[in-house]
Coordinates of C-alpha atoms in Angstrom, one line a residue:
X1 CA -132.7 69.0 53.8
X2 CA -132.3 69.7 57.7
X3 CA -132.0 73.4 56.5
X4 CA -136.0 73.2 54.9
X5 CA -136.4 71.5 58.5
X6 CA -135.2 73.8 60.6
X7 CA -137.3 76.8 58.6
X8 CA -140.7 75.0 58.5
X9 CA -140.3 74.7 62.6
X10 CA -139.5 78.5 62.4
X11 CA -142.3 79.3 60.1
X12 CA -145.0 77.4 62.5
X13 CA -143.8 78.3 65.9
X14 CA -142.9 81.5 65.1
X15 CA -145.7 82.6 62.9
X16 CA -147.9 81.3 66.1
X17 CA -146.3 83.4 68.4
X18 CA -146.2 86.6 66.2
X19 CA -149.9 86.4 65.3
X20 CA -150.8 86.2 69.1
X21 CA -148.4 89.5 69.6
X22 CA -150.0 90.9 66.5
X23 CA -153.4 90.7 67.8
X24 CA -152.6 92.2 71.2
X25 CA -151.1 95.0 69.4
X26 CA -154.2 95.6 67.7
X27 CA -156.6 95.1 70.9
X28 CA -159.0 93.4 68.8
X29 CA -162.4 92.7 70.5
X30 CA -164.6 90.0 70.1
X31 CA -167.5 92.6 71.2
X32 CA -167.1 95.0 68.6
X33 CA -169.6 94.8 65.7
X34 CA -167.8 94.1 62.2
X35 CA -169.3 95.6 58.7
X36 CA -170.5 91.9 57.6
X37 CA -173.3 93.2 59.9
X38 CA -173.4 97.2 59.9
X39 CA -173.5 97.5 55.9
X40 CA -174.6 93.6 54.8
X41 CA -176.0 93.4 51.6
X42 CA -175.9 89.8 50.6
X43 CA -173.3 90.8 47.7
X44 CA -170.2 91.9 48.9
X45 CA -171.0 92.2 53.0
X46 CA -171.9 88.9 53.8
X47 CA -171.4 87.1 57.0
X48 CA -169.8 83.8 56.7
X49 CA -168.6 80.9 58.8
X50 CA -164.9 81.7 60.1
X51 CA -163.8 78.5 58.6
X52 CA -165.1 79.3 55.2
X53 CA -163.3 83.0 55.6
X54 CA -160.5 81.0 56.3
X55 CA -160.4 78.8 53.3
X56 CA -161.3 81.7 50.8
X57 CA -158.5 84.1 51.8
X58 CA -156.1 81.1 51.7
X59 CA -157.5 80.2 48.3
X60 CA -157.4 83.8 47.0
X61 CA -153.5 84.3 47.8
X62 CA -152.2 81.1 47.2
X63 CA -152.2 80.1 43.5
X64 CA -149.1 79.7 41.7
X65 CA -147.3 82.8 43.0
X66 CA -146.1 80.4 46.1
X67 CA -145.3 78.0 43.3
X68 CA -143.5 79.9 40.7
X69 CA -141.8 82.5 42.7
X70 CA -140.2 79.6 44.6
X71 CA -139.2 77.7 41.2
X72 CA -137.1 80.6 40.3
X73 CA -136.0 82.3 43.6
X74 CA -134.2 79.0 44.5
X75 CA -131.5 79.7 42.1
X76 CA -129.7 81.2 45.4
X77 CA -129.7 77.9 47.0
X78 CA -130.7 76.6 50.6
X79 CA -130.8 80.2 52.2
X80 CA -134.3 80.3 50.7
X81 CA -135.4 78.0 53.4
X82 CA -134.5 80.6 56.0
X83 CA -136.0 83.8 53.9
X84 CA -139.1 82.3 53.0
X85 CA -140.3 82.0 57.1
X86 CA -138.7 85.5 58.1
X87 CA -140.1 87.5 55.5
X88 CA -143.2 85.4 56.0
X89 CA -143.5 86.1 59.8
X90 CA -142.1 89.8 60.0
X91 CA -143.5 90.6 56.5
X92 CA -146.7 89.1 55.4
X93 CA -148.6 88.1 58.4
X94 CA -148.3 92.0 59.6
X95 CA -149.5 93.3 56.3
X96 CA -152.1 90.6 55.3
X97 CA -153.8 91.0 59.0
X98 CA -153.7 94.5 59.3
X99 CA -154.7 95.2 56.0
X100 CA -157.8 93.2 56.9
X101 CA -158.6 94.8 60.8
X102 CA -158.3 98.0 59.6
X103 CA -160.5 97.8 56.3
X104 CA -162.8 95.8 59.1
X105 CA -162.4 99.3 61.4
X106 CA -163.1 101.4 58.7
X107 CA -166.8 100.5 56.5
X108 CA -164.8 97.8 54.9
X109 CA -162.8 100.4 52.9
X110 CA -160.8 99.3 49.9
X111 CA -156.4 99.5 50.4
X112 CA -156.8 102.8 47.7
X113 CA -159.3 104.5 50.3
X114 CA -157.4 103.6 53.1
X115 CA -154.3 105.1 51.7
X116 CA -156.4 107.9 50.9
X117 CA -157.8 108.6 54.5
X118 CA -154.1 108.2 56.0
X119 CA -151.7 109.4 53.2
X120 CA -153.7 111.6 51.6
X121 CA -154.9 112.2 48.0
X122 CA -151.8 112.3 46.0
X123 CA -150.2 108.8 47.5
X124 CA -153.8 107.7 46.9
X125 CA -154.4 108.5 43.2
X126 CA -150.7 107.0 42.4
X127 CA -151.8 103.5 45.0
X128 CA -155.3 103.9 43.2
X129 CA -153.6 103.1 39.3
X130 CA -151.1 101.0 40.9
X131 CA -153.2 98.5 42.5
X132 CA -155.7 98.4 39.5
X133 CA -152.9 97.7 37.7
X134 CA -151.7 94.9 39.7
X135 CA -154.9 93.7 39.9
X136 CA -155.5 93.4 36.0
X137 CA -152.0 92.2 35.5
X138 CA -152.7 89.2 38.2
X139 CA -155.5 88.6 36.2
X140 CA -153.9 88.3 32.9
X141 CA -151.0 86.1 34.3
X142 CA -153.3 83.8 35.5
X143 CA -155.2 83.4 32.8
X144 CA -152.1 83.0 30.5
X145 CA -150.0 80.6 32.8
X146 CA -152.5 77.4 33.5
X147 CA -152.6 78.2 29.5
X148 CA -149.7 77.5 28.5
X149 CA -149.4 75.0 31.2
X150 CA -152.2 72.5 29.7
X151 CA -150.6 73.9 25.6
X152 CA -147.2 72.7 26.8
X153 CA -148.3 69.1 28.5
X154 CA -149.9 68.0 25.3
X155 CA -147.4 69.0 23.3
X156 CA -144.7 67.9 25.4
X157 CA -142.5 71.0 24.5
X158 CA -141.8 74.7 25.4
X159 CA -145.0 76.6 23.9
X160 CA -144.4 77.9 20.8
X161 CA -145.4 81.2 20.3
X162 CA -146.0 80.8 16.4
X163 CA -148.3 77.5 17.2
X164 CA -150.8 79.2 19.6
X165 CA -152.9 81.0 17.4
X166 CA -154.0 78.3 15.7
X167 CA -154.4 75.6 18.7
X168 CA -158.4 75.3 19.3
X169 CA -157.4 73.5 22.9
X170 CA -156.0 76.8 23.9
X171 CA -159.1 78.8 22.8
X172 CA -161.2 76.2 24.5
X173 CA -159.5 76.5 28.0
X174 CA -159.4 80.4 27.4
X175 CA -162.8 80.7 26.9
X176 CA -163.5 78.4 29.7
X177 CA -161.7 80.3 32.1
X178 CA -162.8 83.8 31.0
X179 CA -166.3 82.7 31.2
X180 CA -165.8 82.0 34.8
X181 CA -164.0 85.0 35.8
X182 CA -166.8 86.6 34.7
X183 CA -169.5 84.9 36.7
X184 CA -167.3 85.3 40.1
X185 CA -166.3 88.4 39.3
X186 CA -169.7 89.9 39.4
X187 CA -172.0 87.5 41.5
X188 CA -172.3 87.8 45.2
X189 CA -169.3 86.4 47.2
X190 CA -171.3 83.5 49.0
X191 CA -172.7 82.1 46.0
X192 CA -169.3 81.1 43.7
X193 CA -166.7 81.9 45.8
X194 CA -167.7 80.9 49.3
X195 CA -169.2 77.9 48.0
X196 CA -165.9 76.8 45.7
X197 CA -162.9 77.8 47.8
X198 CA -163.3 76.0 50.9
X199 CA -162.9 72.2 48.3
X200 CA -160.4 73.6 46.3
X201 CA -158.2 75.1 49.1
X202 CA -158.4 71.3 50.2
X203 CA -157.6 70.1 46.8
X204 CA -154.6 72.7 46.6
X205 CA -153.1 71.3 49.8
X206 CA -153.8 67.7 49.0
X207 CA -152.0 67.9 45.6
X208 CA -149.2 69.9 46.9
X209 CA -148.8 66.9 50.3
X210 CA -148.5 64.2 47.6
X211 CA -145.7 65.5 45.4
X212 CA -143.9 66.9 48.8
X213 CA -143.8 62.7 50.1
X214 CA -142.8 62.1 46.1
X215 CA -139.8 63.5 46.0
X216 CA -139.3 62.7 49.8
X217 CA -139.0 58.9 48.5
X218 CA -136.0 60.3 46.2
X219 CA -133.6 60.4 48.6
X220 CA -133.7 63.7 49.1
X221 CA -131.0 63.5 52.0
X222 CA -128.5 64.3 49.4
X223 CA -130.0 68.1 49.0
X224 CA -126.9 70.5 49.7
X225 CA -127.8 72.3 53.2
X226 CA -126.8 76.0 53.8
X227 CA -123.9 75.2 55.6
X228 CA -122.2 72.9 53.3
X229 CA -123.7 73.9 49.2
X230 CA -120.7 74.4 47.3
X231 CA -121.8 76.5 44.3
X232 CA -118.7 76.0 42.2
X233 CA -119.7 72.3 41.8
X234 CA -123.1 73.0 40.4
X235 CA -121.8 75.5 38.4
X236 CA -119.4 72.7 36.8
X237 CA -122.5 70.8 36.2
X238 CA -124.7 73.3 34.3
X239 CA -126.5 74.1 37.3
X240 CA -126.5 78.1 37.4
X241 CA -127.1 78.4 41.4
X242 CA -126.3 82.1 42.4
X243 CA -124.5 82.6 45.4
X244 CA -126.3 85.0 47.6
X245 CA -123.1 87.0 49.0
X246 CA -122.2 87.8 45.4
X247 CA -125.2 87.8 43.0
X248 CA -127.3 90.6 44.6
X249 CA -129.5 88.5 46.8
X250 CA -131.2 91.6 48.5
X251 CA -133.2 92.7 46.4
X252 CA -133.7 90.1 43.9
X253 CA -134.9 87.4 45.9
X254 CA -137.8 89.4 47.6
X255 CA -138.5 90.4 44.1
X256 CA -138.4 86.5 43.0
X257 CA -140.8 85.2 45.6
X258 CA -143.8 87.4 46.7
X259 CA -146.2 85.3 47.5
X260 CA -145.0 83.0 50.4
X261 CA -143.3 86.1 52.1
X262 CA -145.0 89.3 51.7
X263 CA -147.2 90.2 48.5
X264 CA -149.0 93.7 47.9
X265 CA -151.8 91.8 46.2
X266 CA -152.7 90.3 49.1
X267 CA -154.1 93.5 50.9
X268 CA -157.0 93.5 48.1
X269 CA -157.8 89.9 49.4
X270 CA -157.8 90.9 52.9
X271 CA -160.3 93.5 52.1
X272 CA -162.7 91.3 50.5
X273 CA -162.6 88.7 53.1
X274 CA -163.0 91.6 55.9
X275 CA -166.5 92.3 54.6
X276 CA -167.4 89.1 55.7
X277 CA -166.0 88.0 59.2
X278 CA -168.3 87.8 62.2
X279 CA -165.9 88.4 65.0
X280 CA -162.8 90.4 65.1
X281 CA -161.4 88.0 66.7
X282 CA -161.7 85.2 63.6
X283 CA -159.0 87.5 62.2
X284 CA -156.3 85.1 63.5
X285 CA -157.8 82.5 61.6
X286 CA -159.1 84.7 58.3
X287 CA -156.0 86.5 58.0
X288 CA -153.2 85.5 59.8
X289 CA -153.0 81.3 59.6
X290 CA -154.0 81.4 55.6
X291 CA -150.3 83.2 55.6
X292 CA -148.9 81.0 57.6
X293 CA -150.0 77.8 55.3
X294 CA -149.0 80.0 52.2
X295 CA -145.5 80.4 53.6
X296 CA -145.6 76.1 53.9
X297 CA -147.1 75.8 50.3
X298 CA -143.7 78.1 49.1
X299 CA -141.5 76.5 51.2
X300 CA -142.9 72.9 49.8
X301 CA -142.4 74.0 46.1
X302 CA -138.6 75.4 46.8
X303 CA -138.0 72.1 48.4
X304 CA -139.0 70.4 44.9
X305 CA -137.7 73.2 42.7
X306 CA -133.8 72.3 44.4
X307 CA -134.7 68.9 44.1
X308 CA -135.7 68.7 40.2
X309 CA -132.7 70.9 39.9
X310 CA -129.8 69.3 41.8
X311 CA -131.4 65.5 40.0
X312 CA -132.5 66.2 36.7
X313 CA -131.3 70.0 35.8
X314 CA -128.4 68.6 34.0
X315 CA -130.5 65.9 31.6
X316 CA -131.7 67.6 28.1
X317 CA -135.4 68.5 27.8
X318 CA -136.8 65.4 26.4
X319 CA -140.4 65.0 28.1
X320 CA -141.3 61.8 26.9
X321 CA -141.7 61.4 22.8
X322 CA -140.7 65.7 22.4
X323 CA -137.7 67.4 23.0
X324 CA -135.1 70.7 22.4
X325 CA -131.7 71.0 22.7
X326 CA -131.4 72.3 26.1
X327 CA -130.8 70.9 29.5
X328 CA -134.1 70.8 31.7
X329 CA -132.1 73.6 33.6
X330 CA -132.6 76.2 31.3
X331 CA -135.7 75.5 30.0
X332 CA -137.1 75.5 33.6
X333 CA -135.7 78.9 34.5
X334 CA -136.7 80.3 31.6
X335 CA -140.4 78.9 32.0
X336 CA -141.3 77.6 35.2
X337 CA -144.3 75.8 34.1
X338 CA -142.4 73.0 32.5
X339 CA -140.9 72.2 36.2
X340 CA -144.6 71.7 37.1
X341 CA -144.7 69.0 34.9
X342 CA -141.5 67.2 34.7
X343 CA -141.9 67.4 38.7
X344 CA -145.4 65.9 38.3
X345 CA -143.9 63.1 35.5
X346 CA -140.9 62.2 37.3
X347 CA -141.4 62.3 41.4
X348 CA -145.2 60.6 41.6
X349 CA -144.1 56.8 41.3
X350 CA -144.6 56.9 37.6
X351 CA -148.2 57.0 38.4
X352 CA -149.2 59.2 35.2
X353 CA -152.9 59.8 37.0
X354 CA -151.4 61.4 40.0
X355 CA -149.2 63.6 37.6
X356 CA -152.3 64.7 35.4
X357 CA -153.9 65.9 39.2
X358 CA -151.4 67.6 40.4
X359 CA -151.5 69.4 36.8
X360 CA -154.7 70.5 36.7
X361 CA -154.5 71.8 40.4
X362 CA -152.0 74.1 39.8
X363 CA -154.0 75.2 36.7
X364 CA -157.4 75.7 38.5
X365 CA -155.0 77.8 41.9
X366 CA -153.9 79.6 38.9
X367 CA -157.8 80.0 37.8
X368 CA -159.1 81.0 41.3
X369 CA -156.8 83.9 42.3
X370 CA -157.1 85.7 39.0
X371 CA -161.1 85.7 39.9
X372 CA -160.5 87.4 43.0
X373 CA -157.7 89.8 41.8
X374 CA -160.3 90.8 39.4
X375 CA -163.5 90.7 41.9
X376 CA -161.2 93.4 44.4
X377 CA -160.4 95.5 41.0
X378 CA -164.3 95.6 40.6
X379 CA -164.5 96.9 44.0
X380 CA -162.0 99.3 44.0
X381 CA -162.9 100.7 40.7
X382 CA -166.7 100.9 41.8
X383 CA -165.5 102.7 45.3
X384 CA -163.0 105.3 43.3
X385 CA -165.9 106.1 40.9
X386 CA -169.1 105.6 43.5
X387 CA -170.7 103.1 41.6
X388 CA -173.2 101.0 44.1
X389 CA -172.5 97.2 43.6
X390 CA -176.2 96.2 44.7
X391 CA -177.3 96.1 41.4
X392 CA -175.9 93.4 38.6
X393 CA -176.7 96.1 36.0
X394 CA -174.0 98.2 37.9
X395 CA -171.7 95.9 38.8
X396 CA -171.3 94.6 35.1
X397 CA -170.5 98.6 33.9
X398 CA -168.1 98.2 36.1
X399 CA -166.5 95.1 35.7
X400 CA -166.8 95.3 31.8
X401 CA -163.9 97.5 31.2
X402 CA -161.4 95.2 33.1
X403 CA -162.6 92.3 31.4
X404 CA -161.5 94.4 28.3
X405 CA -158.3 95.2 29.2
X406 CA -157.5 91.9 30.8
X407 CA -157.9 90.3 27.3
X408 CA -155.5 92.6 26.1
X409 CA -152.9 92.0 28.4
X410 CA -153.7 88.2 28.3
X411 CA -153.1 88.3 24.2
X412 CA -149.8 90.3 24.7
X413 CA -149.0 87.6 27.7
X414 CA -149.0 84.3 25.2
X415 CA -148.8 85.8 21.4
X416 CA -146.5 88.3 21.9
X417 CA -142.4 86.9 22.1
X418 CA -141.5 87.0 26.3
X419 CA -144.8 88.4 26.5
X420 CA -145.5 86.2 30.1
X421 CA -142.4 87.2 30.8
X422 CA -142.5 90.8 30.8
X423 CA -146.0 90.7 32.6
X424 CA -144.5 88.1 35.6
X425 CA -141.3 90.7 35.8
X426 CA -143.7 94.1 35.9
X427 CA -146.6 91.8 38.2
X428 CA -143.7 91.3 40.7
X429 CA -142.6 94.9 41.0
X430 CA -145.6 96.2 41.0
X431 CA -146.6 93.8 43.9
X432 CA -143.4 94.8 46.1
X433 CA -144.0 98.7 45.7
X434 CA -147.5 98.0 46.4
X435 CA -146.5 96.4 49.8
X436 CA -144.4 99.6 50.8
X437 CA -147.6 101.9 50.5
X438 CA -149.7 99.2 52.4
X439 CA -147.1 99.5 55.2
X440 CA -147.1 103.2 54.8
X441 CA -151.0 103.6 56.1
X442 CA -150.9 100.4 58.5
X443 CA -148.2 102.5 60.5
X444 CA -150.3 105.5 60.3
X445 CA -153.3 103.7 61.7
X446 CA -151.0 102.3 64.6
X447 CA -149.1 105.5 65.5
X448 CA -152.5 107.1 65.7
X449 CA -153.5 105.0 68.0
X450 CA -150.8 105.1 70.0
X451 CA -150.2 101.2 69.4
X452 CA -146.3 100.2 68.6
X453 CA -146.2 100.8 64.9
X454 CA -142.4 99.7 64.4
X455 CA -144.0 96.1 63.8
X456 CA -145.4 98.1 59.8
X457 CA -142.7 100.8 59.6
X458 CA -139.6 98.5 59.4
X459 CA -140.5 96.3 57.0
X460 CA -142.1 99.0 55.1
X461 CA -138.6 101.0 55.1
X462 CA -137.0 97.6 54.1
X463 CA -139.6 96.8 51.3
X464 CA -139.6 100.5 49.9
X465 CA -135.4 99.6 49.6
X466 CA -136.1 96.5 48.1
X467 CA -138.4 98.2 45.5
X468 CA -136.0 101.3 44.7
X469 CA -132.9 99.9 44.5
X470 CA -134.3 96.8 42.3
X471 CA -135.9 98.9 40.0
X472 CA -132.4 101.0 39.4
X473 CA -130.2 98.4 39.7
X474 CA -131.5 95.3 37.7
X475 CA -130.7 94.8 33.8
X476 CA -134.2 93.5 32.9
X477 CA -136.5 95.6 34.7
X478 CA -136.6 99.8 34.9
X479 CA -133.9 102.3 33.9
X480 CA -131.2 100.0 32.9
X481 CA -133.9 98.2 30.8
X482 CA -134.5 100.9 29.2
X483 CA -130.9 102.2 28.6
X484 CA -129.6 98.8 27.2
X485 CA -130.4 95.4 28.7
X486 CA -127.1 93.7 28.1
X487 CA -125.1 96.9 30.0
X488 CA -124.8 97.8 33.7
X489 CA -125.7 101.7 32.9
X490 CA -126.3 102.3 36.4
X491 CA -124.7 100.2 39.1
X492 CA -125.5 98.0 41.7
X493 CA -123.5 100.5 44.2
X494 CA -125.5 103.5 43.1
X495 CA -129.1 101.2 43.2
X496 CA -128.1 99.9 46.8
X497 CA -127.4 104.4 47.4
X498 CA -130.4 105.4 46.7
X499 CA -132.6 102.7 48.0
X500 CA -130.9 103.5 51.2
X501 CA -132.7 107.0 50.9
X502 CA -135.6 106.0 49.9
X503 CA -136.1 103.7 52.7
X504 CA -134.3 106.6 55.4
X505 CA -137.0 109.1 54.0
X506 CA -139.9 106.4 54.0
X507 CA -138.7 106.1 58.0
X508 CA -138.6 109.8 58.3
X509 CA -141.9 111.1 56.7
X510 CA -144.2 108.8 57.7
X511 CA -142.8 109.2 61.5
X512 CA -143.0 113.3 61.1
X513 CA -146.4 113.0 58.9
X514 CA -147.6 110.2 61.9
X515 CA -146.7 111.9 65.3
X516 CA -148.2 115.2 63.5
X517 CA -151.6 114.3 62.9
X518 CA -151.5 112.9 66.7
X519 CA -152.8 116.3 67.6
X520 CA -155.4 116.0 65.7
X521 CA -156.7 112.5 65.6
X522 CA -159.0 110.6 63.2
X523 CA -161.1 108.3 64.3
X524 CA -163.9 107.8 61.2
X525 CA -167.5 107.1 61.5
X526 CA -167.3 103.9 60.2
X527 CA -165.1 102.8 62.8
X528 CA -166.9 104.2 66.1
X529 CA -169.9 101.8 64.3
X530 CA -167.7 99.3 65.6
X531 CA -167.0 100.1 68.4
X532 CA -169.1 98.6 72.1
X533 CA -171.4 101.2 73.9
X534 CA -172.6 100.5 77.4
X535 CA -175.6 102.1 78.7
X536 CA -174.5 105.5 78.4
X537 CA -173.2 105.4 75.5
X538 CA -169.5 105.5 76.5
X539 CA -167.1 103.9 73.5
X540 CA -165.0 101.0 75.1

């Protein structure tokens, strides 16, 4: 337990600290005029209260992606404590900030357009299918987890795949959950969202506080700390914890747990939230302290995911009257949603109203980030094609084909066999590479402006390794995958090889491709808009 202790102090202070650096970095200016102003149009550039901003980035990147990632990632044991709060601090704060300030700096430009006005077009037509990609798959994941979530609590068993078509209940909450997508997805931000996230944000972190002090009264002194887990005796047990020097831990975990460290997804966020802050300098509290309080949510639900495991992982799955013949273990790694529950069930006192809460909160975080995802897909889509958005006529030709295609990939998610997990494997990667490009164009911005871009360029290298060599090296996922599942076609040497180049050339090119375009420098229109005049008109 002291080892979670230690790396909640690190995450606060720390994150603190690095945000204050960040935003002197940045020179933000409370003086300069932000596009909620220079382009409002009471749809998608709206001004809103900093506090609200707050809340609705918070509630758009912190569904269950800080709750399952952490359910599986702690496999590797304590040492999660310590990643979680590093990645979070060197990672995600720099990319969820930036991402924001310099969408604000540029007409409230979309991450595709951004890559497009500092990479070029090429990187920007392969960022512009990735992220709509990502975007649709968040989308379809969480629509299909709180699913199977409620599907598995009544039935009190793993979700069969053979017993969903049939299962009205699931229709029902399908239909209810696609019906609201669809109203937040095309109605102006301040009206649904800006109105809803600010109580469910509270909700979130109220749900998430009462299970933490549950399985605080279990004694949970007897948690293995970094310093003394011995993986061999949990092994003995049935427990399968992996030990990080032998079991591939970079890349894997940063692959495993995205949101609570750094997440590509969350750029899209940033970007909708931009078009609505006042004040540059709110950007501490829209961007950089909703990561922060993300980074606690993950580190919360690792805390319980070691706890259910090192307890109960070793009991058969036998949630009350149901049952298979499996230890909880293996059904929990295999579907992390069941931890929700028996977590829920077993650390809240026996109280079954508290468990049924804390149930349907995860469901509706799972319900309000899949809104957004698909909200910044709109956007994005609508900014690649130049479709205006003032119009609901326009916005709904727009936002019709991803609805489409969401549906399809929701179906494949819960009727086809692993179908969630093949979409949760593919979501993850997809996010990670994401997060390299992001990295990519904040340390263009920065070296352009002659501001110390080593604070993107370094965790983009490290991210752009974590993304190659995974993607070579791992059995379930890319070219081994594809080869044979069960065989090691290409090794973990070889993976670790080439994502070593990768990262040495993503270091390289953007440094040569940066100090070049120094000569000629780009400040855009949008962003002198922003910028203070005095009375002769000089930029400040």
């Amino acid at each position: 337990m002291y080892t979670f202790l230690i790396g909640i102090a690190i995450l606060i202070v720390g994150g603190f600290i690095y945000t204050n650096i960040l935003q002197k970095i940045f020179k933000t200016n409370s003086k300069n005029r932000t596009i909620a102003f220079i382009k409002k149009d009471n749809v998608d550039y709206v001004p809103m209260n900093k506090w609200r901003n707050a809340f609705v980035q918070f509630k758009s990147i912190a569904a269950t992606g800080p709750i399952l990632g952490p359910i599986q990632g702690i496999i590797f044991g304590p040492i999660v404590f310590l990643t979680i709060p590093l990645g979070n601090i060197l990672g995600g704060i720099v990319h969820d900030t930036y991402s924001g300030l310099i969408s604000m700096r540029n007409g409230g430009a979309q991450t595709p357009e951004m890559i497009r006005r500092f990479l070029g077009k090429i990187v920007y037509f392969i960022l512009f299918i990735l992220i709509v990609v990502l975007s649709l798959l968040v989308g379809a994941v969480f629509i299909t987890m709180p699913a199977k979530l409620i599907i598995g609590q009544i039935e009190h068993a793993p979700t069969d795949v053979s017993s969903l078509a049939s299962n009205w209940v699931l229709w029902l909450v399908i239909l209810i959950i696609f019906a609201y997508y669809v109203v937040a997805t095309v109605f102006p931000i301040h009206t649904i969202i800006g109105k809803l996230y600010p109580a469910l944000s509270i909700i979130l972190m109220t749900g998430t506080v009462i299970l933490f002090i549950g399985a605080c009264t279990h004694h949970p002194e007897s948690m293995p700390d970094i310093w003394n887990v011995n993986y061999d005796s949990f092994a003995s047990g049935g427990i399968g914890l992996i030990n990080p020097a032998t079991g591939h831990f970079v890349p894997l975990i940063f692959v495993t747990i995205t949101c609570g460290m750094v997440s590509g997804f969350h750029s899209t966020q940033s970007t909708i939230v931009g078009r609505t802050v006042k004040n540059e300098k709110d950007t501490k509290l829209a961007f950089s302290y909703p990561m922060i309080l993300e980074g606690v949510v993950s580190m919360i639900w690792a805390f319980i995911a070691l706890e259910m495991f090192s307890k109960y992982g070793r009991e058969p799955f036998n949630p009350q009257a149901g049952g298979i013949s499996q230890t909880n273990y293996a059904v929990w790694l295999q579907d992390p949603t069941q931890l929700i529950g028996s977590a829920a069930h077993k650390l809240l006192w026996g109280q079954s109203w508290l468990a049924i809460f804390i149930i349907l909160v995860v469901c509706m975080e799972a319900v309000t980030v899949g809104d957004t995802s698909l909200r910044s897909c709109r956007l994005i889509c609508a900014e690649h094609f130049k479709v205006k958005q003032k119009s609901m006529r326009k916005r709904l030709l727009v936002a019709g084909p991803i609805f489409a295609i969401t549906a399809g990939l929701m179906f494949f998610g819960l009727f086809m066999p692993s179908g969630f997990n093949y979409l949760w494997r593919y979501f993850a990667w997809t996010d990670q590479t994401t997060v390299a490009f992001t990295f990519a164009f904040i340390t263009i911005y920065l070296i352009r402006k002659y501001e110390f871009y080593w604070v993107a360029l370094l965790p983009g290298a490290f991210y752009a390794f974590v993304s190659a060599s995974f993607i070579i090296g791992s059995n379930t996922q890319g070219i081994n995958a594809f080869v044979d599942e069960t065989h090691q076609w290409i090794g973990w040497v070889v993976a670790y090889v080439i994502g070593g180049l990768v990262a040495a050339g993503y270091i390289a090119g953007l440094m040569t491709y940066g100090l070049k375009s120094r000569k000629n420098p780009h400040v855009f229109v949008e962003e002198k808009q922003t910028q203070v005049r005095d009375a002769s008109n000089k930029i400040h």
